[in-house]
PDB file of C-alpha atoms in Angstrom:
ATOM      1  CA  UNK B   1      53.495   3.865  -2.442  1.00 92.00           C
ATOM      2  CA  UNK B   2      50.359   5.454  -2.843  1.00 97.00           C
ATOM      3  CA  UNK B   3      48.533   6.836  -0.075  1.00 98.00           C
ATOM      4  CA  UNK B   4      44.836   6.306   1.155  1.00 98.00           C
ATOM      5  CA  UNK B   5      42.667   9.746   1.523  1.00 98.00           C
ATOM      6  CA  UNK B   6      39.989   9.700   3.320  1.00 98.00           C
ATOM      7  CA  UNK B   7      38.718  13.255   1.791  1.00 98.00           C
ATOM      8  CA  UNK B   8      35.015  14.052   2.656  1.00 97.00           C
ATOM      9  CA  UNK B   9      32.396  16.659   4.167  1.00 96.00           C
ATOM     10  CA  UNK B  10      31.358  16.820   7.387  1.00 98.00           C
ATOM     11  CA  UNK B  11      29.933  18.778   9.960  1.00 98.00           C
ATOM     12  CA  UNK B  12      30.732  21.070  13.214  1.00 98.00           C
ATOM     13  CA  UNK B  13      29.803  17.674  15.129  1.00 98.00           C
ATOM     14  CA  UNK B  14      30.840  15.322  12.962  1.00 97.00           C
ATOM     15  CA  UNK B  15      28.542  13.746  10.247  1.00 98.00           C
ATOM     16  CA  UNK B  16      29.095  12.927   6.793  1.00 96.00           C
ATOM     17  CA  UNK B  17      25.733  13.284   5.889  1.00 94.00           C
ATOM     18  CA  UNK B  18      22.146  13.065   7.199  1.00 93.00           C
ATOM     19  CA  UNK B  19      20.383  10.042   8.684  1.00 91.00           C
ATOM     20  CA  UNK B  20      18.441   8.965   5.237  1.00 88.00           C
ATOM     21  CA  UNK B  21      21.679   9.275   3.639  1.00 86.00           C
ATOM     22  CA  UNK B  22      21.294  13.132   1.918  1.00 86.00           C
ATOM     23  CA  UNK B  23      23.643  15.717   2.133  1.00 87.00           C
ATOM     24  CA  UNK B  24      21.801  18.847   1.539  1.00 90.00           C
ATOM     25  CA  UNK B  25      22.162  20.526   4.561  1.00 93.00           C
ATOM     26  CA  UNK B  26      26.092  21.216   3.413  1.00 96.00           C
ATOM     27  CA  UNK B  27      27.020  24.603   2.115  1.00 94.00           C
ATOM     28  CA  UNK B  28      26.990  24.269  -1.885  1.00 92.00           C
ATOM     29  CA  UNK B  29      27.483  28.001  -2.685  1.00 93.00           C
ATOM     30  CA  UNK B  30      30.588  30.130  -1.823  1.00 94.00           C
ATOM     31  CA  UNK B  31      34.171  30.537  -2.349  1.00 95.00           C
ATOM     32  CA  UNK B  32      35.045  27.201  -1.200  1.00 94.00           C
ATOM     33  CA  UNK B  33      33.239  25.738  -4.148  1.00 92.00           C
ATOM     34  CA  UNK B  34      36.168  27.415  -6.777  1.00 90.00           C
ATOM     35  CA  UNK B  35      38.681  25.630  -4.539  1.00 84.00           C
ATOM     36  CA  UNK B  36      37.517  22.558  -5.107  1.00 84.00           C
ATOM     37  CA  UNK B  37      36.729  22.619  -8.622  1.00 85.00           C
ATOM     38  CA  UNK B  38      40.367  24.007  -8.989  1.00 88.00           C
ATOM     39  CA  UNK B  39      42.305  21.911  -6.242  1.00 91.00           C
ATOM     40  CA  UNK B  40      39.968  18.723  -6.533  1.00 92.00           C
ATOM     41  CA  UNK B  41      38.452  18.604 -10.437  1.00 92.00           C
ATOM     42  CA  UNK B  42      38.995  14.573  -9.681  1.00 93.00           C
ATOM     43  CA  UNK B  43      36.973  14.567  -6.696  1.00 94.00           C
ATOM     44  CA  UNK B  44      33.803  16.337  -8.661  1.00 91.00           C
ATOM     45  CA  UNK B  45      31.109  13.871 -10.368  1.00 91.00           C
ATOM     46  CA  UNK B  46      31.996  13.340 -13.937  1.00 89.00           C
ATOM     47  CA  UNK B  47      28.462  14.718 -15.231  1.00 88.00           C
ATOM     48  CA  UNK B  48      29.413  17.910 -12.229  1.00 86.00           C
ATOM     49  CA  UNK B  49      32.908  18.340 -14.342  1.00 87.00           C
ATOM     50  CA  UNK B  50      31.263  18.089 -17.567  1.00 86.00           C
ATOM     51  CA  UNK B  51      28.662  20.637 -16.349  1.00 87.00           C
ATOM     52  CA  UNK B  52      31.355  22.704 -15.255  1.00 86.00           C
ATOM     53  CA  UNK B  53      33.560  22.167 -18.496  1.00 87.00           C
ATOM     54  CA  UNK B  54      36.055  20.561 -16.195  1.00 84.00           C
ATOM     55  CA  UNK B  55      35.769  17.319 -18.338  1.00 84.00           C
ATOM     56  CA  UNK B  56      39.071  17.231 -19.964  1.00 87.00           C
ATOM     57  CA  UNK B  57      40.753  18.722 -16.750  1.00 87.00           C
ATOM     58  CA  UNK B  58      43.574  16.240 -15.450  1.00 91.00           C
ATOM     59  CA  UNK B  59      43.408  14.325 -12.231  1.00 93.00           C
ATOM     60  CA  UNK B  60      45.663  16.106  -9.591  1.00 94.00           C
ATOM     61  CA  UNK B  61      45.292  13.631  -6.866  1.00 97.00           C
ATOM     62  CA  UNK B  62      43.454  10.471  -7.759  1.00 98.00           C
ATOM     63  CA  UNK B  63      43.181   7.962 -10.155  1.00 97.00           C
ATOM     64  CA  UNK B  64      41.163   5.972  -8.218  1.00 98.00           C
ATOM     65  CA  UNK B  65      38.439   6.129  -6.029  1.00 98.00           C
ATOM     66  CA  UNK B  66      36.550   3.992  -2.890  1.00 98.00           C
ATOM     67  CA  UNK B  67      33.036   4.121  -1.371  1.00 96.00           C
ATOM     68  CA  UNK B  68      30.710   1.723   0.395  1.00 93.00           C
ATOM     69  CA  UNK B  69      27.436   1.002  -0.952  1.00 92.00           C
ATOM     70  CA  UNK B  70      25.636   3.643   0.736  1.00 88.00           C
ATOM     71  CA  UNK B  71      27.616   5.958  -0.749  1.00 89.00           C
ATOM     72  CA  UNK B  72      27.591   4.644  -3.871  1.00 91.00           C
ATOM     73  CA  UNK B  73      23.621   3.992  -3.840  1.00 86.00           C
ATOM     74  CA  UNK B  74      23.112   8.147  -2.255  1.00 77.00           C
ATOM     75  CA  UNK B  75      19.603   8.617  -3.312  1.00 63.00           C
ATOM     76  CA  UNK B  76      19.479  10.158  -7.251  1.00 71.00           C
ATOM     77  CA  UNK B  77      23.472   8.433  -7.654  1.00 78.00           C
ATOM     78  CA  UNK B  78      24.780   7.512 -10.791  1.00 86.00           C
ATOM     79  CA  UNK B  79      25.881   3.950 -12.017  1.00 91.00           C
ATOM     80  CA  UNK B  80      29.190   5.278 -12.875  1.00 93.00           C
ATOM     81  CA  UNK B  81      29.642   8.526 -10.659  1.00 94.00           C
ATOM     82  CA  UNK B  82      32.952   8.878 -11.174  1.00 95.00           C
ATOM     83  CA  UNK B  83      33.788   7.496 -15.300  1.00 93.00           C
ATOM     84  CA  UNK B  84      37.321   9.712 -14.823  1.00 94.00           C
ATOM     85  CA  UNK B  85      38.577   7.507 -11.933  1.00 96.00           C
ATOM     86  CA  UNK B  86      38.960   3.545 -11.585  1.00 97.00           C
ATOM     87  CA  UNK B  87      35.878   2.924  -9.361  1.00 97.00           C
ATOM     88  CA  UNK B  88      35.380   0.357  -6.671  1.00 97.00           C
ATOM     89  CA  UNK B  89      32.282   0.274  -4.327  1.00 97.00           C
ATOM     90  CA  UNK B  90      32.575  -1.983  -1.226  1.00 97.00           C
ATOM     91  CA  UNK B  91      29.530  -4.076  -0.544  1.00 95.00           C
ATOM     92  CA  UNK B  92      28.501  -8.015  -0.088  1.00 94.00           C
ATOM     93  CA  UNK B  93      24.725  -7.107  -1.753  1.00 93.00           C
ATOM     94  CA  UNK B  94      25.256  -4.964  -4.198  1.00 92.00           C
ATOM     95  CA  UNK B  95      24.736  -6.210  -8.143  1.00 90.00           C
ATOM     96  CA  UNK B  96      23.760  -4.825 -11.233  1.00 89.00           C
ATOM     97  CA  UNK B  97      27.109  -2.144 -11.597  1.00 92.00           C
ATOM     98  CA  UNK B  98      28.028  -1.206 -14.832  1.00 94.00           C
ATOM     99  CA  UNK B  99      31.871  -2.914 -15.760  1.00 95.00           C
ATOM    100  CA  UNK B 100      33.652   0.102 -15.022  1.00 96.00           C
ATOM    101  CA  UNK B 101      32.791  -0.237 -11.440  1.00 96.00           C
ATOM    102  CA  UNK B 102      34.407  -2.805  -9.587  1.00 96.00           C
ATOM    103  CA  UNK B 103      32.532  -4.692  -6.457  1.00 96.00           C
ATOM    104  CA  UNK B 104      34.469  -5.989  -3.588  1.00 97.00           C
ATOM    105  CA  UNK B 105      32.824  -8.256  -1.970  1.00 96.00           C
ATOM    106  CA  UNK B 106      35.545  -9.243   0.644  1.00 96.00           C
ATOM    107  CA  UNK B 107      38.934  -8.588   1.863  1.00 97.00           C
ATOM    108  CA  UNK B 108      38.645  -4.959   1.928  1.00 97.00           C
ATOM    109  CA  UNK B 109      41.640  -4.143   4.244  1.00 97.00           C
ATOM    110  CA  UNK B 110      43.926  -6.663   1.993  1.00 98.00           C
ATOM    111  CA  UNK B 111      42.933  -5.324  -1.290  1.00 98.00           C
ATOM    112  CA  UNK B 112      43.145  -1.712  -0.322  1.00 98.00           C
ATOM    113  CA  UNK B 113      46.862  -2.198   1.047  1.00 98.00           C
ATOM    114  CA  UNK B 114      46.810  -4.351  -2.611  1.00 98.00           C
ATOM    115  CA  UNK B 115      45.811  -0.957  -4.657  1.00 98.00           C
ATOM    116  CA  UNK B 116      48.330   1.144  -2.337  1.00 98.00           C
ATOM    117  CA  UNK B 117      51.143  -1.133  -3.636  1.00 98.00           C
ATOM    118  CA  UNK B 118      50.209  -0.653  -7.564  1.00 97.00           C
ATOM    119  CA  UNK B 119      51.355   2.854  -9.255  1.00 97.00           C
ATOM    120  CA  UNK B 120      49.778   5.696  -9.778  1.00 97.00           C
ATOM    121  CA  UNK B 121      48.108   8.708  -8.041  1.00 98.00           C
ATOM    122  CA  UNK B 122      46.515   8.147  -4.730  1.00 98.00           C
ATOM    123  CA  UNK B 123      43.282   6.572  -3.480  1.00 98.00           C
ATOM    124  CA  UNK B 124      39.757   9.036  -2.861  1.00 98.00           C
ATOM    125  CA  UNK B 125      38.615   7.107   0.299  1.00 98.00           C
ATOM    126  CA  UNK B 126      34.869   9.068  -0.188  1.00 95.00           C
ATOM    127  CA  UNK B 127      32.516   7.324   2.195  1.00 87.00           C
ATOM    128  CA  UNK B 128      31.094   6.358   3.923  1.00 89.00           C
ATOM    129  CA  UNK B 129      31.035   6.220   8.098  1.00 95.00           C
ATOM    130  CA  UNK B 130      31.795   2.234   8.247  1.00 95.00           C
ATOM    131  CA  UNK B 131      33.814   2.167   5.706  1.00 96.00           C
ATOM    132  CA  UNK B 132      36.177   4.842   6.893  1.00 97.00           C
ATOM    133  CA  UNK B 133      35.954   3.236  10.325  1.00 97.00           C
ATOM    134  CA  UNK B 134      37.000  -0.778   8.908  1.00 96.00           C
ATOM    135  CA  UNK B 135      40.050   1.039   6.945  1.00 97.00           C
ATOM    136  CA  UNK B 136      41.495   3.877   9.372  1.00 97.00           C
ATOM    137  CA  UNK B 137      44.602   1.460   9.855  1.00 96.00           C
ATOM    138  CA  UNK B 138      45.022   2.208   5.863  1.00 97.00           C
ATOM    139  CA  UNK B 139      44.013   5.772   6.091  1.00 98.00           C
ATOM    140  CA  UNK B 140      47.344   8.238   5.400  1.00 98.00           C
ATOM    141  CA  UNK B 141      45.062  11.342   4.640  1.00 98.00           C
ATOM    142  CA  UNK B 142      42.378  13.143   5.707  1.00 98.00           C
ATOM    143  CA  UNK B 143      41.235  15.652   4.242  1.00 97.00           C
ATOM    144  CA  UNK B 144      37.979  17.238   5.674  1.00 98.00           C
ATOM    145  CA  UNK B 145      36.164  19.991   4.207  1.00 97.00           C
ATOM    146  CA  UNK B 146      34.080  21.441   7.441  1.00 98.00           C
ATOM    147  CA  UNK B 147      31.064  22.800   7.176  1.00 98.00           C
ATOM    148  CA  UNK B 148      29.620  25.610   9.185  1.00 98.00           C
ATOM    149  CA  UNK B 149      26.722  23.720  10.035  1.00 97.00           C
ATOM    150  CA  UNK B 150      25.504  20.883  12.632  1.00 97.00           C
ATOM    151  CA  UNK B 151      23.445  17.843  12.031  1.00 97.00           C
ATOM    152  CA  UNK B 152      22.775  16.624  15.518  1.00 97.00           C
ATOM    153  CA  UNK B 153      22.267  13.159  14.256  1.00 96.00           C
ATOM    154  CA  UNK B 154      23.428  11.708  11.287  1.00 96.00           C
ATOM    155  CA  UNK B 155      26.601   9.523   9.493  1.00 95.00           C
ATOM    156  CA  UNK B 156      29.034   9.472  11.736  1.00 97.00           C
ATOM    157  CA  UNK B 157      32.429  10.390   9.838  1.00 97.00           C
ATOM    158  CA  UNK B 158      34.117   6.924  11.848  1.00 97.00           C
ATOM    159  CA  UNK B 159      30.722   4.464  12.153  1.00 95.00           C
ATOM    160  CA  UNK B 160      32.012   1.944  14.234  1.00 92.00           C
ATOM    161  CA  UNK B 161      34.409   0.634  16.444  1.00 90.00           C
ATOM    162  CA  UNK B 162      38.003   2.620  16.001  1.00 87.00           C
ATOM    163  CA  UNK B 163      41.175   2.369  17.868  1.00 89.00           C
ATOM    164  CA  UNK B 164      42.543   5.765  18.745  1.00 92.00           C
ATOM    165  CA  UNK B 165      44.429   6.987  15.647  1.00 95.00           C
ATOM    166  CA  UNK B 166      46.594  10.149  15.772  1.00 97.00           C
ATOM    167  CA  UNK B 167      46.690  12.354  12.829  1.00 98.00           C
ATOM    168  CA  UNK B 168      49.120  16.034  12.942  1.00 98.00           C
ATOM    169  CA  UNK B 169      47.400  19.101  10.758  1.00 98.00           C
ATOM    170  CA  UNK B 170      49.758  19.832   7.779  1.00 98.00           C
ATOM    171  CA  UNK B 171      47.498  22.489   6.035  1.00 97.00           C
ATOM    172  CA  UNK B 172      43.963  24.356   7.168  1.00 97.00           C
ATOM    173  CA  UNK B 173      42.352  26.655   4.666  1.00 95.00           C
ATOM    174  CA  UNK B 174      39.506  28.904   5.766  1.00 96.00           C
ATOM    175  CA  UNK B 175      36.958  30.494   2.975  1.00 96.00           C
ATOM    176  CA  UNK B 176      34.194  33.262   3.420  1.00 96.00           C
ATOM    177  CA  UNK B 177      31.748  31.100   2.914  1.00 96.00           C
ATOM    178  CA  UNK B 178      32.796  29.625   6.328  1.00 97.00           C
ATOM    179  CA  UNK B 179      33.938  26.222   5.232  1.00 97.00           C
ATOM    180  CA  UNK B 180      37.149  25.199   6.269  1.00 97.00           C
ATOM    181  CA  UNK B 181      39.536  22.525   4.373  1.00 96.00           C
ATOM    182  CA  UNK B 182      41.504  21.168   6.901  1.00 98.00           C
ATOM    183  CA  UNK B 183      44.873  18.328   6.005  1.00 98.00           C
ATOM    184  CA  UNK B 184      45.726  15.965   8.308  1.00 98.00           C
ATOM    185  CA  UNK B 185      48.631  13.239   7.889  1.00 98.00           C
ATOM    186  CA  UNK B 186      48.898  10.018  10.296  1.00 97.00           C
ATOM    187  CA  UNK B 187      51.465  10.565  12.575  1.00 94.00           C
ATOM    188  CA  UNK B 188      54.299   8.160  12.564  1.00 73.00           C
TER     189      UNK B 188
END
């Protein structure tokens, strides 16, 4: 079965991004960038990999990949972020996608354990805050790449109501550049 990750940035306290939605405040220079260009070429935009010539690199860890409409619509976003990977954005308003991204519209809990049950590689839970919240019974994985910095105010990494969840660390890697990617799998 294949496993839901919810693998995304966030900060010392705890946000996924800033209030209007950007992410520049994250560290985008450093030695943790080569990890995940060589760990993670499936997680990078496809017009990033191209950029990169990481087009024709294989998919290590995910054929497929999850967001809500915010994170979809992240100001200057693509139509098809992510061409390498079967796309689905979660949203009731959304329209307009181009056919290689998929909208569901409702059901998300029943047609994520759906997509768990199918082969392949695994799922790329990447955002956003409610999202992550409505599935964390689904989540198996997170994996969060922690950045040296603090928001104070922001997207919550969980936005919204949660029941307590326990996770147990099963790798941490620290880089110069002081990010940290830390593994955590649900605990049984």
């Amino acid at each position: 079965m294949r496993k839901l990750v919810y693998y995304v940035a966030t900060t010392l306290d705890g946000f996924i991004a800033a209030e209007d939605g950007t992410y520049d405040g994250f560290v985008f220079e450093g030695d943790h960038m080569e990890g995940i260009n060589a760990e993670y070429p499936d997680t990078l935009p496809t017009q990033f990999r191209e950029a990169l010539g990481l087009l024709d690199a294989p998919n290590k860890h995910f054929d497929t990949v999850l967001m809500g409409r915010s994170t979809y619509q992240v100001p200057g976003g693509l139509a098809s972020p992510y061409a390498h990977l079967r796309q689905f954005v979660v949203s009731t308003q959304i329209t307009g996608t181009p056919p290689d991204v998929e909208v569901i519209r409702e059901d998300v809990v029943g047609r994520v354990r759906a997509l768990k049950e199918e082969n392949g590689q695994d799922i790329w839970l990447c955002g956003g805050g409610k999202l992550a919240a409505t599935l964390l019974p689904e989540i198996d994985v997170l994996l969060l790449k922690i950045h040296p910095v603090v928001f104070g105010r922001g997207i919550p990494l969980f936005d919204g109501k949660a029941d307590i969840t326990k996770f147990t660390r099963t790798d941490a890697r620290l880089f110069e550049s002081g990010v940290s990617f830390m593994t955590y799998e649900r605990s049984s």
